[in-house]
């Protein structure tokens, strides 16, 4: 496939890639009927750069995932004395340090959520195509940001916003807890996305491709409330980030889930995905430090996939 941007191996999990045949997602005119989103939802998505799918997974799946995250992080949900553990390995992406990232990628609960039809169909609505692969991504368990886990929050893009043409990609956050402004969670600048083209034309040529200068913007980051089980899908050109957890006793839990067009003809990428699933290993990327204990590989069995799960991994072709 002709790709104007080389896909470095470190981005195989969630490449910031432009597909030459793929128009910007905000410009898509639907050909497939909407499966999950309403017409108003889709309009909101294209205007503001994000959309929330209510109750994307059932409550019992939420609870199973939450239980696993507490277990994996060696914390007790009912004992705040266990919450202030330092992260096991620092992030090269410095803004993530202290944010509560959970270096797990292949637990059965994660794959159950990924292969939930309502989750997959929401991304079919976004991309206007069915042949999608799920990203191999992690989760978040962010207790109050105190002591060794002090964290100030951030706003960034996960795509280089100076490239021409611009990258095309999406990201997603599955809420595993109700969120509040003081409890952390997702924040973004929808107005910057809405007016991105004109802002980009007038922005300094030497600006940071990955971080907007918040002091020069006429808009400020906005907290986006979610309830456990909700899925927030956002355009990679939406400036976004994690809010600090300034509460005394609230915990934010989430799983990162997104889908991109399947690249079944790229053997290296497909082989890597299958090996990552079978061996329970993290993406090979500066953004994903992995678990130094290697618990997924040594303590947990291979995740079982449905027929849909096999397709979104790449084990079976669409």
PDB file of C-alpha atoms in Angstrom:
ATOM      1  CA  UNK A   1       0.000   0.000   0.000  1.00  0.00           C
ATOM      2  CA  UNK A   2       1.322   3.431  -0.889  1.00  0.00           C
ATOM      3  CA  UNK A   3       1.872   5.344   2.326  1.00  0.00           C
ATOM      4  CA  UNK A   4       3.250   8.901   2.254  1.00  0.00           C
ATOM      5  CA  UNK A   5       4.444   8.489   5.845  1.00  0.00           C
ATOM      6  CA  UNK A   6       6.629   5.532   6.730  1.00  0.00           C
ATOM      7  CA  UNK A   7       5.111   3.398   9.468  1.00  0.00           C
ATOM      8  CA  UNK A   8       7.958   3.042  11.950  1.00  0.00           C
ATOM      9  CA  UNK A   9       7.882  -0.184  13.915  1.00  0.00           C
ATOM     10  CA  UNK A  10       7.366   1.728  17.134  1.00  0.00           C
ATOM     11  CA  UNK A  11       3.964   2.895  15.837  1.00  0.00           C
ATOM     12  CA  UNK A  12       2.641  -0.504  14.771  1.00  0.00           C
ATOM     13  CA  UNK A  13       0.098  -0.574  17.583  1.00  0.00           C
ATOM     14  CA  UNK A  14      -1.704   2.599  16.570  1.00  0.00           C
ATOM     15  CA  UNK A  15      -0.044   4.189  13.533  1.00  0.00           C
ATOM     16  CA  UNK A  16      -0.531   7.868  12.842  1.00  0.00           C
ATOM     17  CA  UNK A  17      -0.964   7.164   9.158  1.00  0.00           C
ATOM     18  CA  UNK A  18      -2.703   8.791   6.259  1.00  0.00           C
ATOM     19  CA  UNK A  19      -4.270   6.375   3.816  1.00  0.00           C
ATOM     20  CA  UNK A  20      -4.060   8.103   0.409  1.00  0.00           C
ATOM     21  CA  UNK A  21      -7.512   6.785  -0.498  1.00  0.00           C
ATOM     22  CA  UNK A  22      -8.973   7.854   2.864  1.00  0.00           C
ATOM     23  CA  UNK A  23     -10.426  11.337   3.111  1.00  0.00           C
ATOM     24  CA  UNK A  24     -10.416  13.239   6.380  1.00  0.00           C
ATOM     25  CA  UNK A  25     -12.942  11.650   8.714  1.00  0.00           C
ATOM     26  CA  UNK A  26     -14.681  14.966   9.303  1.00  0.00           C
ATOM     27  CA  UNK A  27     -15.442  15.117   5.558  1.00  0.00           C
ATOM     28  CA  UNK A  28     -16.904  11.629   5.073  1.00  0.00           C
ATOM     29  CA  UNK A  29     -20.348  11.434   3.516  1.00  0.00           C
ATOM     30  CA  UNK A  30     -21.885   8.200   4.743  1.00  0.00           C
ATOM     31  CA  UNK A  31     -22.439   5.293   2.366  1.00  0.00           C
ATOM     32  CA  UNK A  32     -23.117   2.599   4.959  1.00  0.00           C
ATOM     33  CA  UNK A  33     -26.178   2.938   7.202  1.00  0.00           C
ATOM     34  CA  UNK A  34     -25.439   4.007  10.766  1.00  0.00           C
ATOM     35  CA  UNK A  35     -25.360   1.042  13.166  1.00  0.00           C
ATOM     36  CA  UNK A  36     -24.846   2.687  16.568  1.00  0.00           C
ATOM     37  CA  UNK A  37     -24.550   6.443  16.156  1.00  0.00           C
ATOM     38  CA  UNK A  38     -27.559   8.624  15.436  1.00  0.00           C
ATOM     39  CA  UNK A  39     -27.486  11.256  12.708  1.00  0.00           C
ATOM     40  CA  UNK A  40     -27.030  13.893  15.421  1.00  0.00           C
ATOM     41  CA  UNK A  41     -24.179  11.865  16.962  1.00  0.00           C
ATOM     42  CA  UNK A  42     -22.407  11.675  13.619  1.00  0.00           C
ATOM     43  CA  UNK A  43     -22.829  15.403  13.043  1.00  0.00           C
ATOM     44  CA  UNK A  44     -21.425  16.099  16.517  1.00  0.00           C
ATOM     45  CA  UNK A  45     -18.469  13.803  15.770  1.00  0.00           C
ATOM     46  CA  UNK A  46     -17.596  15.567  12.546  1.00  0.00           C
ATOM     47  CA  UNK A  47     -17.967  19.058  14.046  1.00  0.00           C
ATOM     48  CA  UNK A  48     -16.388  18.620  17.472  1.00  0.00           C
ATOM     49  CA  UNK A  49     -13.991  15.752  16.866  1.00  0.00           C
ATOM     50  CA  UNK A  50     -15.469  13.370  19.427  1.00  0.00           C
ATOM     51  CA  UNK A  51     -18.617  11.406  20.207  1.00  0.00           C
ATOM     52  CA  UNK A  52     -19.804   9.379  23.203  1.00  0.00           C
ATOM     53  CA  UNK A  53     -21.455   5.985  22.726  1.00  0.00           C
ATOM     54  CA  UNK A  54     -23.588   5.388  25.798  1.00  0.00           C
ATOM     55  CA  UNK A  55     -23.360   1.968  27.472  1.00  0.00           C
ATOM     56  CA  UNK A  56     -21.067   0.474  24.864  1.00  0.00           C
ATOM     57  CA  UNK A  57     -20.458  -2.571  27.070  1.00  0.00           C
ATOM     58  CA  UNK A  58     -22.688  -4.141  29.752  1.00  0.00           C
ATOM     59  CA  UNK A  59     -22.153  -3.526  33.458  1.00  0.00           C
ATOM     60  CA  UNK A  60     -20.856  -7.038  34.132  1.00  0.00           C
ATOM     61  CA  UNK A  61     -18.024  -6.539  31.619  1.00  0.00           C
ATOM     62  CA  UNK A  62     -17.175  -3.233  33.257  1.00  0.00           C
ATOM     63  CA  UNK A  63     -16.916  -4.919  36.662  1.00  0.00           C
ATOM     64  CA  UNK A  64     -14.758  -7.790  35.401  1.00  0.00           C
ATOM     65  CA  UNK A  65     -12.336  -5.322  33.835  1.00  0.00           C
ATOM     66  CA  UNK A  66     -12.245  -3.150  36.952  1.00  0.00           C
ATOM     67  CA  UNK A  67     -11.512  -6.181  39.139  1.00  0.00           C
ATOM     68  CA  UNK A  68      -8.637  -7.185  36.860  1.00  0.00           C
ATOM     69  CA  UNK A  69      -7.092  -3.703  36.881  1.00  0.00           C
ATOM     70  CA  UNK A  70      -6.997  -3.532  40.675  1.00  0.00           C
ATOM     71  CA  UNK A  71      -5.494  -7.017  40.816  1.00  0.00           C
ATOM     72  CA  UNK A  72      -2.896  -6.265  38.144  1.00  0.00           C
ATOM     73  CA  UNK A  73      -1.830  -3.036  39.838  1.00  0.00           C
ATOM     74  CA  UNK A  74      -1.516  -4.810  43.214  1.00  0.00           C
ATOM     75  CA  UNK A  75      -3.917  -2.350  44.814  1.00  0.00           C
ATOM     76  CA  UNK A  76      -7.016  -2.809  46.948  1.00  0.00           C
ATOM     77  CA  UNK A  77     -10.024  -0.792  45.809  1.00  0.00           C
ATOM     78  CA  UNK A  78     -11.228  -0.619  49.413  1.00  0.00           C
ATOM     79  CA  UNK A  79      -7.888   0.365  50.997  1.00  0.00           C
ATOM     80  CA  UNK A  80      -6.582   3.820  49.987  1.00  0.00           C
ATOM     81  CA  UNK A  81      -3.333   3.012  51.803  1.00  0.00           C
ATOM     82  CA  UNK A  82      -2.447   0.810  48.803  1.00  0.00           C
ATOM     83  CA  UNK A  83      -3.176   3.439  46.170  1.00  0.00           C
ATOM     84  CA  UNK A  84       0.025   5.465  46.160  1.00  0.00           C
ATOM     85  CA  UNK A  85       2.350   2.881  44.621  1.00  0.00           C
ATOM     86  CA  UNK A  86       4.960   4.318  42.300  1.00  0.00           C
ATOM     87  CA  UNK A  87       4.713   3.191  38.669  1.00  0.00           C
ATOM     88  CA  UNK A  88       6.891   0.179  37.886  1.00  0.00           C
ATOM     89  CA  UNK A  89       8.673   1.765  34.923  1.00  0.00           C
ATOM     90  CA  UNK A  90       8.951   5.364  33.741  1.00  0.00           C
ATOM     91  CA  UNK A  91       7.477   6.508  30.433  1.00  0.00           C
ATOM     92  CA  UNK A  92       9.631   8.032  27.715  1.00  0.00           C
ATOM     93  CA  UNK A  93       6.545  10.124  26.979  1.00  0.00           C
ATOM     94  CA  UNK A  94       7.179  12.169  30.113  1.00  0.00           C
ATOM     95  CA  UNK A  95       3.675  13.647  30.263  1.00  0.00           C
ATOM     96  CA  UNK A  96       2.322  10.163  31.058  1.00  0.00           C
ATOM     97  CA  UNK A  97       4.396   9.683  34.210  1.00  0.00           C
ATOM     98  CA  UNK A  98       2.114   9.564  37.231  1.00  0.00           C
ATOM     99  CA  UNK A  99      -1.043   9.343  35.114  1.00  0.00           C
ATOM    100  CA  UNK A 100      -1.917   5.785  36.164  1.00  0.00           C
ATOM    101  CA  UNK A 101      -1.220   3.871  32.962  1.00  0.00           C
ATOM    102  CA  UNK A 102      -1.695   0.113  33.349  1.00  0.00           C
ATOM    103  CA  UNK A 103       0.778  -1.921  31.305  1.00  0.00           C
ATOM    104  CA  UNK A 104      -1.626  -4.725  30.402  1.00  0.00           C
ATOM    105  CA  UNK A 105      -2.730  -5.379  26.829  1.00  0.00           C
ATOM    106  CA  UNK A 106      -4.145  -8.870  26.314  1.00  0.00           C
ATOM    107  CA  UNK A 107      -6.216  -9.942  29.302  1.00  0.00           C
ATOM    108  CA  UNK A 108      -9.459 -11.739  28.478  1.00  0.00           C
ATOM    109  CA  UNK A 109     -11.517  -8.831  29.800  1.00  0.00           C
ATOM    110  CA  UNK A 110      -9.758  -6.434  27.402  1.00  0.00           C
ATOM    111  CA  UNK A 111     -10.513  -8.666  24.433  1.00  0.00           C
ATOM    112  CA  UNK A 112     -14.111  -9.194  25.565  1.00  0.00           C
ATOM    113  CA  UNK A 113     -14.576  -5.423  25.457  1.00  0.00           C
ATOM    114  CA  UNK A 114     -12.820  -5.054  22.103  1.00  0.00           C
ATOM    115  CA  UNK A 115     -14.928  -7.748  20.431  1.00  0.00           C
ATOM    116  CA  UNK A 116     -18.251  -6.432  21.766  1.00  0.00           C
ATOM    117  CA  UNK A 117     -20.362  -5.824  18.608  1.00  0.00           C
ATOM    118  CA  UNK A 118     -21.637  -2.429  19.796  1.00  0.00           C
ATOM    119  CA  UNK A 119     -18.043  -1.235  20.242  1.00  0.00           C
ATOM    120  CA  UNK A 120     -16.944  -2.486  16.830  1.00  0.00           C
ATOM    121  CA  UNK A 121     -20.046  -1.138  15.084  1.00  0.00           C
ATOM    122  CA  UNK A 122     -19.473   2.341  16.520  1.00  0.00           C
ATOM    123  CA  UNK A 123     -16.108   2.458  14.754  1.00  0.00           C
ATOM    124  CA  UNK A 124     -17.693   1.087  11.569  1.00  0.00           C
ATOM    125  CA  UNK A 125     -19.937   4.159  11.703  1.00  0.00           C
ATOM    126  CA  UNK A 126     -16.896   6.425  12.112  1.00  0.00           C
ATOM    127  CA  UNK A 127     -14.788   4.932   9.311  1.00  0.00           C
ATOM    128  CA  UNK A 128     -17.748   4.040   7.037  1.00  0.00           C
ATOM    129  CA  UNK A 129     -16.218   0.619   6.433  1.00  0.00           C
ATOM    130  CA  UNK A 130     -16.403  -2.761   8.141  1.00  0.00           C
ATOM    131  CA  UNK A 131     -12.881  -4.144   7.608  1.00  0.00           C
ATOM    132  CA  UNK A 132     -11.199  -2.783  10.734  1.00  0.00           C
ATOM    133  CA  UNK A 133      -8.443  -3.879  13.098  1.00  0.00           C
ATOM    134  CA  UNK A 134      -8.462  -3.014  16.796  1.00  0.00           C
ATOM    135  CA  UNK A 135      -5.437  -1.305  18.301  1.00  0.00           C
ATOM    136  CA  UNK A 136      -3.356  -3.191  20.852  1.00  0.00           C
ATOM    137  CA  UNK A 137      -3.550  -0.762  23.740  1.00  0.00           C
ATOM    138  CA  UNK A 138      -3.629  -0.593  27.535  1.00  0.00           C
ATOM    139  CA  UNK A 139      -5.742   0.796  30.362  1.00  0.00           C
ATOM    140  CA  UNK A 140      -5.693   3.441  33.085  1.00  0.00           C
ATOM    141  CA  UNK A 141      -6.210   3.336  36.845  1.00  0.00           C
ATOM    142  CA  UNK A 142      -5.589   6.806  38.206  1.00  0.00           C
ATOM    143  CA  UNK A 143      -5.917   7.234  41.962  1.00  0.00           C
ATOM    144  CA  UNK A 144      -5.631  10.713  43.540  1.00  0.00           C
ATOM    145  CA  UNK A 145      -2.433  12.304  42.233  1.00  0.00           C
ATOM    146  CA  UNK A 146      -0.582  12.784  45.479  1.00  0.00           C
ATOM    147  CA  UNK A 147       2.878  12.007  46.825  1.00  0.00           C
ATOM    148  CA  UNK A 148       4.910   9.809  44.480  1.00  0.00           C
ATOM    149  CA  UNK A 149       2.117  10.052  41.920  1.00  0.00           C
ATOM    150  CA  UNK A 150       1.888  13.798  41.516  1.00  0.00           C
ATOM    151  CA  UNK A 151       0.615  14.597  38.021  1.00  0.00           C
ATOM    152  CA  UNK A 152      -0.449  17.878  36.484  1.00  0.00           C
ATOM    153  CA  UNK A 153      -2.409  16.690  33.476  1.00  0.00           C
ATOM    154  CA  UNK A 154      -1.691  17.567  29.856  1.00  0.00           C
ATOM    155  CA  UNK A 155      -3.102  18.459  26.447  1.00  0.00           C
ATOM    156  CA  UNK A 156      -1.509  17.103  23.275  1.00  0.00           C
ATOM    157  CA  UNK A 157      -2.075  15.538  19.877  1.00  0.00           C
ATOM    158  CA  UNK A 158      -1.016  11.966  19.126  1.00  0.00           C
ATOM    159  CA  UNK A 159      -0.544  12.927  15.483  1.00  0.00           C
ATOM    160  CA  UNK A 160       1.934  15.329  13.885  1.00  0.00           C
ATOM    161  CA  UNK A 161      -0.314  18.290  13.047  1.00  0.00           C
ATOM    162  CA  UNK A 162       2.254  19.922  10.752  1.00  0.00           C
ATOM    163  CA  UNK A 163       2.264  17.094   8.200  1.00  0.00           C
ATOM    164  CA  UNK A 164       0.818  17.645   4.754  1.00  0.00           C
ATOM    165  CA  UNK A 165      -1.536  16.033   4.070  1.00  0.00           C
ATOM    166  CA  UNK A 166      -2.704  15.684   7.657  1.00  0.00           C
ATOM    167  CA  UNK A 167      -2.780  12.234   9.294  1.00  0.00           C
ATOM    168  CA  UNK A 168      -6.070  10.357   9.476  1.00  0.00           C
ATOM    169  CA  UNK A 169      -6.698   8.344  12.618  1.00  0.00           C
ATOM    170  CA  UNK A 170      -9.028   7.852  15.576  1.00  0.00           C
ATOM    171  CA  UNK A 171      -8.604   6.991  19.238  1.00  0.00           C
ATOM    172  CA  UNK A 172     -10.991   5.797  21.901  1.00  0.00           C
ATOM    173  CA  UNK A 173     -11.500   5.654  25.663  1.00  0.00           C
ATOM    174  CA  UNK A 174     -13.855   3.174  27.330  1.00  0.00           C
ATOM    175  CA  UNK A 175     -14.908   4.508  30.743  1.00  0.00           C
ATOM    176  CA  UNK A 176     -14.811   1.915  33.519  1.00  0.00           C
ATOM    177  CA  UNK A 177     -15.898   4.390  36.199  1.00  0.00           C
ATOM    178  CA  UNK A 178     -18.073   7.480  36.347  1.00  0.00           C
ATOM    179  CA  UNK A 179     -15.922  10.591  35.946  1.00  0.00           C
ATOM    180  CA  UNK A 180     -16.012  13.983  37.661  1.00  0.00           C
ATOM    181  CA  UNK A 181     -14.043  17.199  37.015  1.00  0.00           C
ATOM    182  CA  UNK A 182     -11.937  16.691  40.144  1.00  0.00           C
ATOM    183  CA  UNK A 183     -11.510  12.931  39.663  1.00  0.00           C
ATOM    184  CA  UNK A 184      -9.478  13.128  36.479  1.00  0.00           C
ATOM    185  CA  UNK A 185     -10.566  11.767  33.132  1.00  0.00           C
ATOM    186  CA  UNK A 186     -10.730  13.005  29.562  1.00  0.00           C
ATOM    187  CA  UNK A 187     -10.354  16.631  28.519  1.00  0.00           C
ATOM    188  CA  UNK A 188     -10.158  18.199  25.067  1.00  0.00           C
ATOM    189  CA  UNK A 189     -10.564  21.412  23.065  1.00  0.00           C
ATOM    190  CA  UNK A 190     -13.487  20.861  20.649  1.00  0.00           C
ATOM    191  CA  UNK A 191     -13.414  24.465  19.384  1.00  0.00           C
ATOM    192  CA  UNK A 192      -9.824  24.052  18.217  1.00  0.00           C
ATOM    193  CA  UNK A 193     -10.866  20.991  16.231  1.00  0.00           C
ATOM    194  CA  UNK A 194     -13.865  22.792  14.743  1.00  0.00           C
ATOM    195  CA  UNK A 195     -11.726  25.736  13.620  1.00  0.00           C
ATOM    196  CA  UNK A 196      -8.549  23.741  13.020  1.00  0.00           C
ATOM    197  CA  UNK A 197      -8.003  24.675   9.366  1.00  0.00           C
ATOM    198  CA  UNK A 198      -8.092  28.428   9.929  1.00  0.00           C
ATOM    199  CA  UNK A 199      -6.113  28.160  13.182  1.00  0.00           C
ATOM    200  CA  UNK A 200      -3.442  26.112  11.425  1.00  0.00           C
ATOM    201  CA  UNK A 201      -3.077  28.699   8.669  1.00  0.00           C
ATOM    202  CA  UNK A 202      -2.374  31.477  11.170  1.00  0.00           C
ATOM    203  CA  UNK A 203      -0.323  29.464  13.688  1.00  0.00           C
ATOM    204  CA  UNK A 204       3.445  30.092  13.935  1.00  0.00           C
ATOM    205  CA  UNK A 205       5.477  28.019  11.485  1.00  0.00           C
ATOM    206  CA  UNK A 206       7.793  26.823  14.251  1.00  0.00           C
ATOM    207  CA  UNK A 207       5.001  25.676  16.585  1.00  0.00           C
ATOM    208  CA  UNK A 208       5.116  22.354  18.436  1.00  0.00           C
ATOM    209  CA  UNK A 209       3.444  19.730  16.171  1.00  0.00           C
ATOM    210  CA  UNK A 210       2.307  17.716  19.199  1.00  0.00           C
ATOM    211  CA  UNK A 211       1.221  20.346  21.736  1.00  0.00           C
ATOM    212  CA  UNK A 212      -0.920  23.465  21.268  1.00  0.00           C
ATOM    213  CA  UNK A 213       0.169  26.638  23.051  1.00  0.00           C
ATOM    214  CA  UNK A 214      -2.711  26.939  25.502  1.00  0.00           C
ATOM    215  CA  UNK A 215      -1.841  30.520  26.460  1.00  0.00           C
ATOM    216  CA  UNK A 216      -2.346  31.738  22.900  1.00  0.00           C
ATOM    217  CA  UNK A 217      -5.643  29.928  22.297  1.00  0.00           C
ATOM    218  CA  UNK A 218      -9.024  31.642  22.706  1.00  0.00           C
ATOM    219  CA  UNK A 219     -10.400  28.335  24.054  1.00  0.00           C
ATOM    220  CA  UNK A 220      -9.493  26.270  27.086  1.00  0.00           C
ATOM    221  CA  UNK A 221      -9.599  22.498  27.675  1.00  0.00           C
ATOM    222  CA  UNK A 222     -13.041  21.165  28.498  1.00  0.00           C
ATOM    223  CA  UNK A 223     -13.819  18.249  30.812  1.00  0.00           C
ATOM    224  CA  UNK A 224     -15.976  15.608  29.095  1.00  0.00           C
ATOM    225  CA  UNK A 225     -18.066  13.650  31.645  1.00  0.00           C
ATOM    226  CA  UNK A 226     -18.585   9.926  31.126  1.00  0.00           C
ATOM    227  CA  UNK A 227     -20.303   7.078  32.927  1.00  0.00           C
ATOM    228  CA  UNK A 228     -18.974   3.564  33.394  1.00  0.00           C
ATOM    229  CA  UNK A 229     -19.527   1.616  30.174  1.00  0.00           C
ATOM    230  CA  UNK A 230     -19.498   4.678  27.901  1.00  0.00           C
ATOM    231  CA  UNK A 231     -17.135   4.762  24.922  1.00  0.00           C
ATOM    232  CA  UNK A 232     -15.652   8.068  23.792  1.00  0.00           C
ATOM    233  CA  UNK A 233     -14.253   8.064  20.241  1.00  0.00           C
ATOM    234  CA  UNK A 234     -12.139  11.007  19.159  1.00  0.00           C
ATOM    235  CA  UNK A 235     -10.313  12.197  16.066  1.00  0.00           C
ATOM    236  CA  UNK A 236      -6.521  12.197  16.414  1.00  0.00           C
ATOM    237  CA  UNK A 237      -6.559  15.852  15.311  1.00  0.00           C
ATOM    238  CA  UNK A 238      -8.513  16.728  18.480  1.00  0.00           C
ATOM    239  CA  UNK A 239      -6.210  18.219  21.121  1.00  0.00           C
ATOM    240  CA  UNK A 240      -6.867  16.096  24.199  1.00  0.00           C
ATOM    241  CA  UNK A 241      -5.388  14.732  27.394  1.00  0.00           C
ATOM    242  CA  UNK A 242      -5.893  13.470  30.923  1.00  0.00           C
ATOM    243  CA  UNK A 243      -6.961  15.718  33.782  1.00  0.00           C
ATOM    244  CA  UNK A 244      -5.165  15.380  37.116  1.00  0.00           C
ATOM    245  CA  UNK A 245      -7.065  13.573  39.845  1.00  0.00           C
ATOM    246  CA  UNK A 246      -7.278  16.276  42.508  1.00  0.00           C
ATOM    247  CA  UNK A 247      -9.920  14.464  44.558  1.00  0.00           C
ATOM    248  CA  UNK A 248      -9.360  12.934  47.979  1.00  0.00           C
ATOM    249  CA  UNK A 249     -10.816   9.505  47.276  1.00  0.00           C
ATOM    250  CA  UNK A 250     -11.999   9.122  43.664  1.00  0.00           C
ATOM    251  CA  UNK A 251     -10.432   6.728  41.145  1.00  0.00           C
ATOM    252  CA  UNK A 252     -10.620   6.999  37.382  1.00  0.00           C
ATOM    253  CA  UNK A 253     -10.519   3.721  35.438  1.00  0.00           C
ATOM    254  CA  UNK A 254     -10.577   3.342  31.656  1.00  0.00           C
ATOM    255  CA  UNK A 255      -9.491   1.125  28.767  1.00  0.00           C
ATOM    256  CA  UNK A 256      -8.111   2.546  25.536  1.00  0.00           C
ATOM    257  CA  UNK A 257      -9.817   1.064  22.476  1.00  0.00           C
ATOM    258  CA  UNK A 258      -9.659   2.220  18.870  1.00  0.00           C
ATOM    259  CA  UNK A 259      -9.933   0.756  15.384  1.00  0.00           C
ATOM    260  CA  UNK A 260      -8.210   1.545  12.089  1.00  0.00           C
ATOM    261  CA  UNK A 261      -8.626   0.095   8.586  1.00  0.00           C
ATOM    262  CA  UNK A 262      -7.300  -3.461   8.417  1.00  0.00           C
ATOM    263  CA  UNK A 263      -3.980  -3.776   6.594  1.00  0.00           C
ATOM    264  CA  UNK A 264      -4.227  -7.436   5.685  1.00  0.00           C
ATOM    265  CA  UNK A 265      -1.691  -7.054   2.892  1.00  0.00           C
ATOM    266  CA  UNK A 266       1.032  -5.802   5.282  1.00  0.00           C
ATOM    267  CA  UNK A 267       2.435  -9.139   6.456  1.00  0.00           C
ATOM    268  CA  UNK A 268       4.897  -7.654   8.962  1.00  0.00           C
ATOM    269  CA  UNK A 269       2.154  -5.785  10.770  1.00  0.00           C
ATOM    270  CA  UNK A 270      -0.260  -8.728  10.779  1.00  0.00           C
ATOM    271  CA  UNK A 271       2.434 -11.125  12.014  1.00  0.00           C
ATOM    272  CA  UNK A 272       3.394  -8.733  14.806  1.00  0.00           C
ATOM    273  CA  UNK A 273      -0.226  -8.401  15.945  1.00  0.00           C
ATOM    274  CA  UNK A 274      -0.747 -12.162  16.074  1.00  0.00           C
ATOM    275  CA  UNK A 275       2.524 -12.694  17.944  1.00  0.00           C
ATOM    276  CA  UNK A 276       1.660  -9.956  20.439  1.00  0.00           C
ATOM    277  CA  UNK A 277      -1.681 -11.648  21.185  1.00  0.00           C
ATOM    278  CA  UNK A 278      -0.280 -15.186  21.382  1.00  0.00           C
ATOM    279  CA  UNK A 279       2.730 -14.248  23.522  1.00  0.00           C
ATOM    280  CA  UNK A 280       0.890 -11.584  25.574  1.00  0.00           C
ATOM    281  CA  UNK A 281       3.536  -8.950  24.854  1.00  0.00           C
ATOM    282  CA  UNK A 282       3.138  -5.148  24.660  1.00  0.00           C
ATOM    283  CA  UNK A 283       3.613  -3.029  21.542  1.00  0.00           C
ATOM    284  CA  UNK A 284       7.243  -2.301  20.670  1.00  0.00           C
ATOM    285  CA  UNK A 285       7.135   1.447  21.204  1.00  0.00           C
ATOM    286  CA  UNK A 286       8.664   4.224  23.242  1.00  0.00           C
ATOM    287  CA  UNK A 287       5.093   5.043  24.320  1.00  0.00           C
ATOM    288  CA  UNK A 288       4.494   1.608  25.876  1.00  0.00           C
ATOM    289  CA  UNK A 289       7.133   0.660  28.486  1.00  0.00           C
ATOM    290  CA  UNK A 290       5.513  -2.679  29.301  1.00  0.00           C
ATOM    291  CA  UNK A 291       5.241  -4.526  32.605  1.00  0.00           C
ATOM    292  CA  UNK A 292       8.675  -5.477  34.024  1.00  0.00           C
ATOM    293  CA  UNK A 293       6.992  -8.345  35.946  1.00  0.00           C
ATOM    294  CA  UNK A 294       5.653  -9.805  32.662  1.00  0.00           C
ATOM    295  CA  UNK A 295       2.526 -10.910  34.501  1.00  0.00           C
ATOM    296  CA  UNK A 296       0.323 -11.165  31.421  1.00  0.00           C
ATOM    297  CA  UNK A 297       2.686 -13.721  29.921  1.00  0.00           C
ATOM    298  CA  UNK A 298       3.330 -15.689  33.116  1.00  0.00           C
ATOM    299  CA  UNK A 299       0.086 -15.435  35.123  1.00  0.00           C
ATOM    300  CA  UNK A 300      -2.764 -15.138  32.649  1.00  0.00           C
ATOM    301  CA  UNK A 301      -3.912 -17.478  29.850  1.00  0.00           C
ATOM    302  CA  UNK A 302      -4.268 -16.683  26.176  1.00  0.00           C
ATOM    303  CA  UNK A 303      -7.406 -14.624  25.544  1.00  0.00           C
ATOM    304  CA  UNK A 304     -10.139 -16.491  23.684  1.00  0.00           C
ATOM    305  CA  UNK A 305     -11.590 -14.705  20.677  1.00  0.00           C
ATOM    306  CA  UNK A 306     -15.004 -14.763  19.054  1.00  0.00           C
ATOM    307  CA  UNK A 307     -15.270 -14.896  15.271  1.00  0.00           C
ATOM    308  CA  UNK A 308     -15.516 -11.102  15.307  1.00  0.00           C
ATOM    309  CA  UNK A 309     -12.509 -10.939  17.637  1.00  0.00           C
ATOM    310  CA  UNK A 310     -10.448 -13.041  15.230  1.00  0.00           C
ATOM    311  CA  UNK A 311     -11.236 -10.591  12.434  1.00  0.00           C
ATOM    312  CA  UNK A 312     -10.447  -7.429  14.394  1.00  0.00           C
ATOM    313  CA  UNK A 313      -7.117  -8.947  15.460  1.00  0.00           C
ATOM    314  CA  UNK A 314      -6.200 -10.158  11.970  1.00  0.00           C
ATOM    315  CA  UNK A 315      -6.288 -13.890  12.717  1.00  0.00           C
ATOM    316  CA  UNK A 316      -9.061 -14.227  10.120  1.00  0.00           C
ATOM    317  CA  UNK A 317      -9.569 -12.070   7.062  1.00  0.00           C
ATOM    318  CA  UNK A 318     -12.569  -9.863   6.553  1.00  0.00           C
TER     319      UNK A 318
END
